[in-house]
Amino acid sequence: MSNTFGTIFRITTWGESHGKAIGCIVDGCPSGLELDERDIQKELDRRSPGKSPVTTERKEADRVDILSGVFQGKTLGTPISLLIRNVNADSSKYEAIKDLLRPGQAEYAWREKFGPIDWRGGGRASGRETATRVAGGAVAEKLLNKFGIEIIAYSKEIAGITADVSGINLSDIKRARAIIESNNVRSPDLEAAGEMEHAILAAKKEKDSVGGIIEAVALGVPTGLGEPVFNKLSADLARAVMSIPGVKGVEIGDGFELARMRGSESNDPFAIKKGKIFTPTNKAGGILGGMSNGMPLVIRAAVKPTASIGIKQKTVDYKKKKEAEIEVTGRHDPCIVPRAVPVIEAMIALVLADHALVSGHIPRRLL
């Protein structure tokens, strides 16, 4: 089972949803980076559950402890161990359905591949695991910010309701993030945000769930990250985002819309301004031939509706090998899109930090 991601800047995550704790080991972070728990906690707070009507009722503070790799406020270049304790797990709702295969969940494939399974809340396959990615990604983001690279993501669509993002001024990323974080669904379009929240709550009332699309933009990415054949930046970004539970599709730039265009429409023309080459349009999403071209990276992820729902569904009793019905009654998000926003930012940060170290754009030691 693979639990490690990255080449130079690597994370290894561990822990189960209802275990004593979850955690992340960050390896390959350059020495000399200023870092403390507050840098990580602010990102974990964005992902943590139980903070609004559109999220699960499970309340986890997700307090992080840095156990190693940092001394006197700076990284040492040694492994950074991050610990997050589980304090509000309730396994009682899962006891009665532990042998029933939950539709849309990983349980069947997990049982067939590994045999033993932690049936409490999804175990290792639970979305709870993404807190560790956010913790590791926060370290990567702190490193990238030092070199002028910033990442921002938001809910572009939920339950078929699409946000108008034309008004986002990403040159003022602080203000843009404030608008996104001002509502429960993390949408930059406040009118659409209200409609999205209403749709989520309506699904929740009906014991159902909804999905959506998250859009992320990375600014300040230097030209030349990634390789032209294998180890393409686009391929690694797609792999990273697709590894997030619930993500079923990834687009870069205009993505699938490019398939409906002619070359004369899809190509981004080159121009020059004050001696700097750029493309006035960005249909390629900041990547050409697998390498960054200096334009903003634009990535979209399709997130499916939460699999655990209260509506009765047909399934199979895995132990008895007979058909059955299941009604999931635990605490679950009616829509995971808002809480997945910081997770996608974290995974993009991990990829960019890794590629920046591989290419030499970021040194192994910070002065």
mmCIF file of C-alpha atoms in Angstrom:
data_model
loop_
_atom_site.group_PDB
_atom_site.id
_atom_site.type_symbol
_atom_site.label_atom_id
_atom_site.label_comp_id
_atom_site.label_asym_id
_atom_site.label_seq_id
_atom_site.Cartn_x
_atom_site.Cartn_y
_atom_site.Cartn_z
ATOM 1 C CA MET A 1 0.000 0.000 0.000
ATOM 2 C CA SER A 2 1.464 3.353 -1.034
ATOM 3 C CA ASN A 3 1.198 6.115 1.563
ATOM 4 C CA THR A 4 4.041 8.342 0.316
ATOM 5 C CA PHE A 5 3.790 11.098 -2.292
ATOM 6 C CA GLY A 6 6.578 13.126 -3.933
ATOM 7 C CA THR A 7 10.150 12.828 -5.210
ATOM 8 C CA ILE A 8 12.258 15.286 -3.182
ATOM 9 C CA PHE A 9 9.548 17.066 -1.186
ATOM 10 C CA ARG A 10 7.714 14.008 0.089
ATOM 11 C CA ILE A 11 4.869 13.364 2.492
ATOM 12 C CA THR A 12 3.931 10.103 4.161
ATOM 13 C CA THR A 13 0.495 10.099 5.764
ATOM 14 C CA TRP A 14 -0.834 7.627 8.323
ATOM 15 C CA GLY A 15 -3.841 6.900 10.525
ATOM 16 C CA GLU A 16 -7.502 5.909 10.313
ATOM 17 C CA SER A 17 -10.670 7.969 10.653
ATOM 18 C CA HIS A 18 -11.618 6.568 14.090
ATOM 19 C CA GLY A 19 -8.155 5.671 15.349
ATOM 20 C CA LYS A 20 -6.305 7.495 18.126
ATOM 21 C CA ALA A 21 -4.650 9.960 15.753
ATOM 22 C CA ILE A 22 -3.679 10.749 12.190
ATOM 23 C CA GLY A 23 -0.447 12.285 11.019
ATOM 24 C CA CYS A 24 1.970 13.303 8.312
ATOM 25 C CA ILE A 25 5.737 13.103 7.915
ATOM 26 C CA VAL A 26 7.221 15.757 5.614
ATOM 27 C CA ASP A 27 10.615 14.842 4.203
ATOM 28 C CA GLY A 28 12.816 16.901 1.903
ATOM 29 C CA CYS A 29 11.795 20.346 3.104
ATOM 30 C CA PRO A 30 14.796 22.683 2.854
ATOM 31 C CA SER A 31 16.442 23.810 6.066
ATOM 32 C CA GLY A 32 16.022 27.386 7.232
ATOM 33 C CA LEU A 33 12.304 27.823 6.519
ATOM 34 C CA GLU A 34 10.506 29.689 9.291
ATOM 35 C CA LEU A 35 7.722 27.413 10.492
ATOM 36 C CA ASP A 36 5.505 26.867 13.529
ATOM 37 C CA GLU A 37 2.149 25.296 14.342
ATOM 38 C CA ARG A 38 0.251 28.464 13.419
ATOM 39 C CA ASP A 39 1.307 28.164 9.769
ATOM 40 C CA ILE A 40 -0.222 24.693 9.616
ATOM 41 C CA GLN A 41 -3.172 25.309 11.925
ATOM 42 C CA LYS A 42 -4.651 28.095 9.820
ATOM 43 C CA GLU A 43 -4.987 25.680 6.890
ATOM 44 C CA LEU A 44 -6.329 22.844 9.046
ATOM 45 C CA ASP A 45 -8.950 25.212 10.458
ATOM 46 C CA ARG A 46 -10.258 25.769 6.938
ATOM 47 C CA ARG A 47 -10.739 22.024 6.380
ATOM 48 C CA SER A 48 -11.901 21.008 9.869
ATOM 49 C CA PRO A 49 -15.475 19.685 10.243
ATOM 50 C CA GLY A 50 -18.462 20.843 12.268
ATOM 51 C CA LYS A 51 -18.213 24.556 11.509
ATOM 52 C CA SER A 52 -21.304 25.182 9.373
ATOM 53 C CA PRO A 53 -24.686 23.621 8.475
ATOM 54 C CA VAL A 54 -23.282 22.325 5.165
ATOM 55 C CA THR A 55 -20.636 20.099 6.795
ATOM 56 C CA THR A 56 -20.642 16.976 8.950
ATOM 57 C CA GLU A 57 -21.644 17.391 12.601
ATOM 58 C CA ARG A 58 -18.456 15.635 13.735
ATOM 59 C CA LYS A 59 -16.462 18.279 15.609
ATOM 60 C CA GLU A 60 -12.692 17.947 15.419
ATOM 61 C CA ALA A 61 -10.413 20.822 16.396
ATOM 62 C CA ASP A 62 -7.624 19.218 14.353
ATOM 63 C CA ARG A 63 -4.938 20.691 16.603
ATOM 64 C CA VAL A 64 -1.516 19.969 15.133
ATOM 65 C CA ASP A 65 1.677 19.246 17.037
ATOM 66 C CA ILE A 66 5.076 19.501 15.358
ATOM 67 C CA LEU A 67 7.055 16.642 16.858
ATOM 68 C CA SER A 68 10.313 16.959 14.929
ATOM 69 C CA GLY A 69 12.208 18.745 12.183
ATOM 70 C CA VAL A 70 11.834 22.278 13.546
ATOM 71 C CA PHE A 71 14.143 23.986 16.046
ATOM 72 C CA GLN A 72 13.955 27.579 17.265
ATOM 73 C CA GLY A 73 11.283 28.347 14.681
ATOM 74 C CA LYS A 74 13.149 27.065 11.603
ATOM 75 C CA THR A 75 13.184 23.794 9.703
ATOM 76 C CA LEU A 76 16.303 21.644 10.049
ATOM 77 C CA GLY A 77 16.072 19.797 6.748
ATOM 78 C CA THR A 78 15.211 16.643 8.703
ATOM 79 C CA PRO A 79 11.807 14.891 8.649
ATOM 80 C CA ILE A 80 8.987 17.065 10.004
ATOM 81 C CA SER A 81 6.529 14.918 11.959
ATOM 82 C CA LEU A 82 2.998 16.302 12.373
ATOM 83 C CA LEU A 83 0.424 14.804 14.753
ATOM 84 C CA ILE A 84 -3.358 15.394 14.796
ATOM 85 C CA ARG A 85 -5.405 13.572 17.425
ATOM 86 C CA ASN A 86 -8.921 12.248 16.802
ATOM 87 C CA VAL A 87 -11.095 13.400 19.690
ATOM 88 C CA ASN A 88 -14.700 13.171 18.475
ATOM 89 C CA ALA A 89 -15.017 9.818 16.697
ATOM 90 C CA ASP A 90 -18.295 7.905 17.175
ATOM 91 C CA SER A 91 -18.072 4.339 15.853
ATOM 92 C CA SER A 92 -21.457 3.200 17.199
ATOM 93 C CA LYS A 93 -23.339 3.931 13.953
ATOM 94 C CA TYR A 94 -21.045 1.612 11.987
ATOM 95 C CA GLU A 95 -21.349 -1.516 14.135
ATOM 96 C CA ALA A 96 -24.714 -2.556 12.660
ATOM 97 C CA ILE A 97 -23.570 -2.101 9.038
ATOM 98 C CA LYS A 98 -19.970 -3.292 9.302
ATOM 99 C CA ASP A 99 -20.584 -6.231 6.925
ATOM 100 C CA LEU A 100 -22.747 -4.258 4.474
ATOM 101 C CA LEU A 101 -20.973 -2.774 1.471
ATOM 102 C CA ARG A 102 -21.662 0.962 1.357
ATOM 103 C CA PRO A 103 -22.461 1.991 -2.246
ATOM 104 C CA GLY A 104 -19.935 4.442 -3.657
ATOM 105 C CA GLN A 105 -17.337 3.574 -1.001
ATOM 106 C CA ALA A 106 -13.962 1.817 -1.243
ATOM 107 C CA GLU A 107 -14.924 -1.039 1.099
ATOM 108 C CA TYR A 108 -15.523 -3.754 -1.494
ATOM 109 C CA ALA A 109 -12.286 -3.194 -3.415
ATOM 110 C CA TRP A 110 -10.384 -2.829 -0.109
ATOM 111 C CA ARG A 111 -11.723 -6.148 1.238
ATOM 112 C CA GLU A 112 -10.909 -7.951 -1.997
ATOM 113 C CA LYS A 113 -7.386 -6.532 -2.154
ATOM 114 C CA PHE A 114 -6.279 -6.458 1.494
ATOM 115 C CA GLY A 115 -8.711 -8.592 3.458
ATOM 116 C CA PRO A 116 -8.905 -6.935 6.918
ATOM 117 C CA ILE A 117 -10.649 -3.562 7.003
ATOM 118 C CA ASP A 118 -11.242 -0.877 9.614
ATOM 119 C CA TRP A 119 -14.984 -0.417 9.105
ATOM 120 C CA ARG A 120 -15.226 2.547 11.506
ATOM 121 C CA GLY A 121 -16.023 5.597 9.413
ATOM 122 C CA GLY A 122 -14.180 4.375 6.350
ATOM 123 C CA GLY A 123 -10.892 3.761 8.159
ATOM 124 C CA ARG A 124 -7.876 4.730 6.082
ATOM 125 C CA ALA A 125 -10.052 5.363 3.013
ATOM 126 C CA SER A 126 -12.042 8.064 4.836
ATOM 127 C CA GLY A 127 -11.949 11.707 3.861
ATOM 128 C CA ARG A 128 -10.590 12.254 7.371
ATOM 129 C CA GLU A 129 -7.200 11.290 5.936
ATOM 130 C CA THR A 130 -7.141 14.515 3.921
ATOM 131 C CA ALA A 131 -6.401 16.528 7.076
ATOM 132 C CA THR A 132 -2.889 15.085 6.960
ATOM 133 C CA ARG A 133 -2.483 16.214 3.356
ATOM 134 C CA VAL A 134 -3.517 19.725 4.344
ATOM 135 C CA ALA A 135 -0.950 19.678 7.158
ATOM 136 C CA GLY A 136 1.843 18.627 4.811
ATOM 137 C CA GLY A 137 0.602 20.962 2.094
ATOM 138 C CA ALA A 138 0.724 23.893 4.509
ATOM 139 C CA VAL A 139 4.483 23.379 4.822
ATOM 140 C CA ALA A 140 4.779 23.296 1.029
ATOM 141 C CA GLU A 141 2.687 26.468 0.710
ATOM 142 C CA LYS A 142 4.860 28.294 3.238
ATOM 143 C CA LEU A 143 7.915 27.324 1.170
ATOM 144 C CA LEU A 144 6.310 28.373 -2.128
ATOM 145 C CA ASN A 145 5.129 31.721 -0.729
ATOM 146 C CA LYS A 146 8.725 32.542 0.142
ATOM 147 C CA PHE A 147 9.491 32.336 -3.579
ATOM 148 C CA GLY A 148 6.437 34.282 -4.740
ATOM 149 C CA ILE A 149 4.183 31.341 -5.649
ATOM 150 C CA GLU A 150 0.597 31.476 -4.345
ATOM 151 C CA ILE A 151 -2.352 29.117 -4.759
ATOM 152 C CA ILE A 152 -6.041 29.910 -4.399
ATOM 153 C CA ALA A 153 -9.023 27.610 -4.937
ATOM 154 C CA TYR A 154 -12.777 28.020 -4.694
ATOM 155 C CA SER A 155 -16.105 26.326 -5.389
ATOM 156 C CA LYS A 156 -16.912 27.026 -9.015
ATOM 157 C CA GLU A 157 -20.007 24.846 -9.133
ATOM 158 C CA ILE A 158 -22.179 22.991 -6.606
ATOM 159 C CA ALA A 159 -25.372 21.039 -7.398
ATOM 160 C CA GLY A 160 -25.341 22.442 -10.937
ATOM 161 C CA ILE A 161 -25.207 26.062 -9.713
ATOM 162 C CA THR A 162 -22.228 27.813 -11.340
ATOM 163 C CA ALA A 163 -20.414 30.769 -9.832
ATOM 164 C CA ASP A 164 -19.529 33.802 -11.929
ATOM 165 C CA VAL A 165 -15.774 34.107 -11.316
ATOM 166 C CA SER A 166 -15.191 36.942 -13.792
ATOM 167 C CA GLY A 167 -15.162 39.437 -10.937
ATOM 168 C CA ILE A 168 -12.245 37.818 -9.070
ATOM 169 C CA ASN A 169 -9.180 40.028 -9.031
ATOM 170 C CA LEU A 170 -6.385 37.545 -8.442
ATOM 171 C CA SER A 171 -3.793 40.303 -8.443
ATOM 172 C CA ASP A 172 -5.172 41.039 -4.964
ATOM 173 C CA ILE A 173 -5.146 37.466 -3.724
ATOM 174 C CA LYS A 174 -5.651 38.474 -0.091
ATOM 175 C CA ARG A 175 -8.935 40.217 -0.890
ATOM 176 C CA ALA A 176 -10.044 37.411 -3.216
ATOM 177 C CA ARG A 177 -9.456 34.843 -0.473
ATOM 178 C CA ALA A 178 -11.376 36.984 2.033
ATOM 179 C CA ILE A 179 -14.427 36.929 -0.254
ATOM 180 C CA ILE A 180 -14.135 33.172 -0.809
ATOM 181 C CA GLU A 181 -13.778 32.456 2.903
ATOM 182 C CA SER A 182 -16.693 34.762 3.824
ATOM 183 C CA ASN A 183 -19.368 32.181 2.983
ATOM 184 C CA ASN A 184 -20.043 28.563 3.947
ATOM 185 C CA VAL A 185 -19.494 27.124 0.462
ATOM 186 C CA ARG A 186 -16.267 28.991 -0.384
ATOM 187 C CA SER A 187 -17.564 30.597 -3.568
ATOM 188 C CA PRO A 188 -16.304 33.936 -4.957
ATOM 189 C CA ASP A 189 -19.816 34.696 -6.230
ATOM 190 C CA LEU A 190 -21.875 35.598 -3.156
ATOM 191 C CA GLU A 191 -25.226 35.386 -4.949
ATOM 192 C CA ALA A 192 -24.429 31.900 -6.256
ATOM 193 C CA ALA A 193 -23.063 30.988 -2.809
ATOM 194 C CA GLY A 194 -26.493 31.495 -1.275
ATOM 195 C CA GLU A 195 -28.108 29.269 -3.911
ATOM 196 C CA MET A 196 -25.419 26.608 -3.444
ATOM 197 C CA GLU A 197 -25.929 26.534 0.310
ATOM 198 C CA HIS A 198 -29.681 26.234 -0.152
ATOM 199 C CA ALA A 199 -29.194 23.283 -2.525
ATOM 200 C CA ILE A 200 -26.857 21.524 -0.069
ATOM 201 C CA LEU A 201 -29.273 21.977 2.834
ATOM 202 C CA ALA A 202 -32.174 20.733 0.693
ATOM 203 C CA ALA A 203 -30.223 17.568 -0.140
ATOM 204 C CA LYS A 204 -29.285 17.166 3.526
ATOM 205 C CA LYS A 205 -32.944 17.407 4.555
ATOM 206 C CA GLU A 206 -33.742 14.635 2.087
ATOM 207 C CA LYS A 207 -30.855 12.505 3.475
ATOM 208 C CA ASP A 208 -29.043 12.899 0.152
ATOM 209 C CA SER A 209 -25.892 14.664 -1.084
ATOM 210 C CA VAL A 210 -24.583 16.800 -3.957
ATOM 211 C CA GLY A 211 -21.260 17.289 -5.741
ATOM 212 C CA GLY A 212 -19.557 20.075 -7.644
ATOM 213 C CA ILE A 213 -16.475 21.515 -9.285
ATOM 214 C CA ILE A 214 -13.491 23.195 -7.615
ATOM 215 C CA GLU A 215 -11.267 25.567 -9.569
ATOM 216 C CA ALA A 216 -7.720 26.363 -8.452
ATOM 217 C CA VAL A 217 -5.245 28.944 -9.705
ATOM 218 C CA ALA A 218 -1.516 29.065 -8.972
ATOM 219 C CA LEU A 219 0.209 32.415 -9.478
ATOM 220 C CA GLY A 220 3.894 33.218 -9.772
ATOM 221 C CA VAL A 221 4.835 29.775 -11.092
ATOM 222 C CA PRO A 222 8.189 30.058 -12.925
ATOM 223 C CA THR A 223 8.659 28.837 -16.482
ATOM 224 C CA GLY A 224 10.091 25.356 -16.912
ATOM 225 C CA LEU A 225 8.681 23.272 -14.056
ATOM 226 C CA GLY A 226 8.024 19.736 -15.261
ATOM 227 C CA GLU A 227 9.522 17.518 -17.952
ATOM 228 C CA PRO A 228 8.512 17.204 -21.629
ATOM 229 C CA VAL A 229 8.009 13.412 -21.753
ATOM 230 C CA PHE A 230 7.445 11.625 -18.452
ATOM 231 C CA ASN A 231 7.129 13.536 -15.170
ATOM 232 C CA LYS A 232 5.058 16.180 -16.901
ATOM 233 C CA LEU A 233 3.845 18.869 -14.493
ATOM 234 C CA SER A 234 0.331 18.379 -15.858
ATOM 235 C CA ALA A 235 0.478 14.627 -15.245
ATOM 236 C CA ASP A 236 1.740 15.035 -11.682
ATOM 237 C CA LEU A 237 -0.894 17.649 -10.895
ATOM 238 C CA ALA A 238 -3.631 15.386 -12.279
ATOM 239 C CA ARG A 239 -2.302 12.450 -10.244
ATOM 240 C CA ALA A 240 -2.185 14.551 -7.084
ATOM 241 C CA VAL A 241 -5.697 15.954 -7.427
ATOM 242 C CA MET A 242 -7.174 12.610 -8.534
ATOM 243 C CA SER A 243 -5.740 11.010 -5.388
ATOM 244 C CA ILE A 244 -8.159 13.062 -3.257
ATOM 245 C CA PRO A 245 -11.199 11.023 -2.145
ATOM 246 C CA GLY A 246 -14.289 11.912 -4.167
ATOM 247 C CA VAL A 247 -12.469 13.513 -7.121
ATOM 248 C CA LYS A 248 -13.517 11.860 -10.387
ATOM 249 C CA GLY A 249 -12.123 14.202 -13.029
ATOM 250 C CA VAL A 250 -9.446 16.854 -13.636
ATOM 251 C CA GLU A 251 -9.138 19.611 -16.239
ATOM 252 C CA ILE A 252 -6.194 21.904 -16.916
ATOM 253 C CA GLY A 253 -6.867 25.196 -18.660
ATOM 254 C CA ASP A 254 -9.906 24.943 -20.938
ATOM 255 C CA GLY A 255 -9.718 21.162 -20.566
ATOM 256 C CA PHE A 256 -12.467 19.275 -22.370
ATOM 257 C CA GLU A 257 -13.664 22.439 -24.125
ATOM 258 C CA LEU A 258 -10.451 22.312 -26.187
ATOM 259 C CA ALA A 259 -11.729 19.113 -27.808
ATOM 260 C CA ARG A 260 -14.560 21.138 -29.338
ATOM 261 C CA MET A 261 -12.323 23.844 -30.828
ATOM 262 C CA ARG A 262 -10.163 24.214 -33.905
ATOM 263 C CA GLY A 263 -6.441 24.776 -33.501
ATOM 264 C CA SER A 264 -6.913 28.399 -34.504
ATOM 265 C CA GLU A 265 -9.238 28.776 -31.527
ATOM 266 C CA SER A 266 -7.393 26.690 -28.957
ATOM 267 C CA ASN A 267 -3.860 28.030 -29.425
ATOM 268 C CA ASP A 268 -2.690 30.820 -27.115
ATOM 269 C CA PRO A 269 -0.826 33.396 -29.239
ATOM 270 C CA PHE A 270 2.488 34.697 -27.916
ATOM 271 C CA ALA A 271 3.115 38.381 -27.271
ATOM 272 C CA ILE A 272 5.808 40.496 -25.642
ATOM 273 C CA LYS A 273 5.497 43.364 -23.194
ATOM 274 C CA LYS A 274 8.397 45.231 -21.598
ATOM 275 C CA GLY A 275 10.728 42.496 -22.786
ATOM 276 C CA LYS A 276 8.703 39.689 -21.231
ATOM 277 C CA ILE A 277 7.086 36.976 -23.346
ATOM 278 C CA PHE A 278 3.555 35.952 -22.360
ATOM 279 C CA THR A 279 0.251 34.721 -23.820
ATOM 280 C CA PRO A 280 -2.691 37.181 -23.754
ATOM 281 C CA THR A 281 -5.049 34.198 -23.394
ATOM 282 C CA ASN A 282 -4.488 31.159 -21.189
ATOM 283 C CA LYS A 283 -6.476 28.280 -22.643
ATOM 284 C CA ALA A 284 -3.534 25.968 -21.944
ATOM 285 C CA GLY A 285 -3.861 26.706 -18.220
ATOM 286 C CA GLY A 286 -0.208 27.620 -17.759
ATOM 287 C CA ILE A 287 1.251 24.342 -19.065
ATOM 288 C CA LEU A 288 2.614 23.535 -22.530
ATOM 289 C CA GLY A 289 4.256 20.220 -23.392
ATOM 290 C CA GLY A 290 4.098 19.173 -19.757
ATOM 291 C CA MET A 291 6.088 22.228 -18.589
ATOM 292 C CA SER A 292 4.939 25.454 -16.952
ATOM 293 C CA ASN A 293 5.021 28.435 -19.326
ATOM 294 C CA GLY A 294 4.964 31.268 -16.792
ATOM 295 C CA MET A 295 1.230 31.896 -17.016
ATOM 296 C CA PRO A 296 -1.122 31.154 -14.111
ATOM 297 C CA LEU A 297 -1.836 27.465 -13.613
ATOM 298 C CA VAL A 298 -5.576 26.771 -13.852
ATOM 299 C CA ILE A 299 -6.876 23.419 -12.614
ATOM 300 C CA ARG A 300 -10.424 22.147 -12.181
ATOM 301 C CA ALA A 301 -11.592 19.082 -10.235
ATOM 302 C CA ALA A 302 -14.945 17.316 -10.478
ATOM 303 C CA VAL A 303 -16.065 16.149 -7.022
ATOM 304 C CA LYS A 304 -18.780 13.512 -6.786
ATOM 305 C CA PRO A 305 -21.653 13.638 -4.262
ATOM 306 C CA THR A 306 -20.787 12.234 -0.836
ATOM 307 C CA ALA A 307 -21.263 8.453 -0.961
ATOM 308 C CA SER A 308 -22.570 8.022 2.610
ATOM 309 C CA ILE A 309 -26.245 9.031 2.535
ATOM 310 C CA GLY A 310 -29.257 8.265 4.705
ATOM 311 C CA ILE A 311 -31.497 7.087 1.861
ATOM 312 C CA LYS A 312 -32.031 3.327 1.782
ATOM 313 C CA GLN A 313 -29.922 1.682 -0.925
ATOM 314 C CA LYS A 314 -29.530 -1.829 -2.274
ATOM 315 C CA THR A 315 -26.277 -3.562 -1.398
ATOM 316 C CA VAL A 316 -24.719 -6.885 -0.402
ATOM 317 C CA ASP A 317 -23.819 -8.365 2.963
ATOM 318 C CA TYR A 318 -20.169 -9.206 2.305
ATOM 319 C CA LYS A 319 -19.948 -11.813 5.058
ATOM 320 C CA LYS A 320 -23.212 -13.640 4.277
ATOM 321 C CA LYS A 321 -22.871 -13.103 0.513
ATOM 322 C CA LYS A 322 -26.523 -12.113 0.147
ATOM 323 C CA GLU A 323 -28.361 -9.031 -1.059
ATOM 324 C CA ALA A 324 -29.451 -6.516 1.571
ATOM 325 C CA GLU A 325 -30.504 -2.919 2.160
ATOM 326 C CA ILE A 326 -28.378 -0.281 3.857
ATOM 327 C CA GLU A 327 -29.227 3.017 5.512
ATOM 328 C CA VAL A 328 -26.155 4.971 6.629
ATOM 329 C CA THR A 329 -26.877 7.017 9.764
ATOM 330 C CA GLY A 330 -23.451 8.334 10.791
ATOM 331 C CA ARG A 331 -22.239 11.945 10.570
ATOM 332 C CA HIS A 332 -21.391 12.866 6.986
ATOM 333 C CA ASP A 333 -21.003 15.954 4.811
ATOM 334 C CA PRO A 334 -23.993 16.490 2.486
ATOM 335 C CA CYS A 335 -21.411 18.040 0.147
ATOM 336 C CA ILE A 336 -17.642 17.699 0.460
ATOM 337 C CA VAL A 337 -16.807 20.447 -2.050
ATOM 338 C CA PRO A 338 -16.343 23.353 0.433
ATOM 339 C CA ARG A 339 -14.013 21.365 2.711
ATOM 340 C CA ALA A 340 -12.141 19.915 -0.278
ATOM 341 C CA VAL A 341 -11.024 23.399 -1.388
ATOM 342 C CA PRO A 342 -8.015 23.572 1.001
ATOM 343 C CA VAL A 343 -7.230 19.911 0.230
ATOM 344 C CA ILE A 344 -6.834 20.676 -3.470
ATOM 345 C CA GLU A 345 -4.676 23.701 -2.659
ATOM 346 C CA ALA A 346 -2.488 21.451 -0.504
ATOM 347 C CA MET A 347 -1.999 18.795 -3.181
ATOM 348 C CA ILE A 348 -1.132 21.411 -5.800
ATOM 349 C CA ALA A 349 1.360 22.977 -3.372
ATOM 350 C CA LEU A 350 3.021 19.604 -2.785
ATOM 351 C CA VAL A 351 3.497 19.074 -6.525
ATOM 352 C CA LEU A 352 4.815 22.580 -7.169
ATOM 353 C CA ALA A 353 7.219 22.465 -4.211
ATOM 354 C CA ASP A 354 8.534 19.104 -5.378
ATOM 355 C CA HIS A 355 9.027 20.224 -8.985
ATOM 356 C CA ALA A 356 10.616 23.512 -7.880
ATOM 357 C CA LEU A 357 13.160 21.580 -5.818
ATOM 358 C CA VAL A 358 13.834 19.075 -8.624
ATOM 359 C CA SER A 359 14.420 21.880 -11.138
ATOM 360 C CA GLY A 360 16.551 23.969 -8.785
ATOM 361 C CA HIS A 361 14.143 26.909 -8.683
ATOM 362 C CA ILE A 362 14.089 26.394 -4.912
ATOM 363 C CA PRO A 363 17.395 25.502 -3.211
ATOM 364 C CA ARG A 364 17.783 22.675 -0.697
ATOM 365 C CA ARG A 365 19.017 25.168 1.912
ATOM 366 C CA LEU A 366 17.506 28.582 2.644
ATOM 367 C CA LEU A 367 19.928 31.279 3.756
#
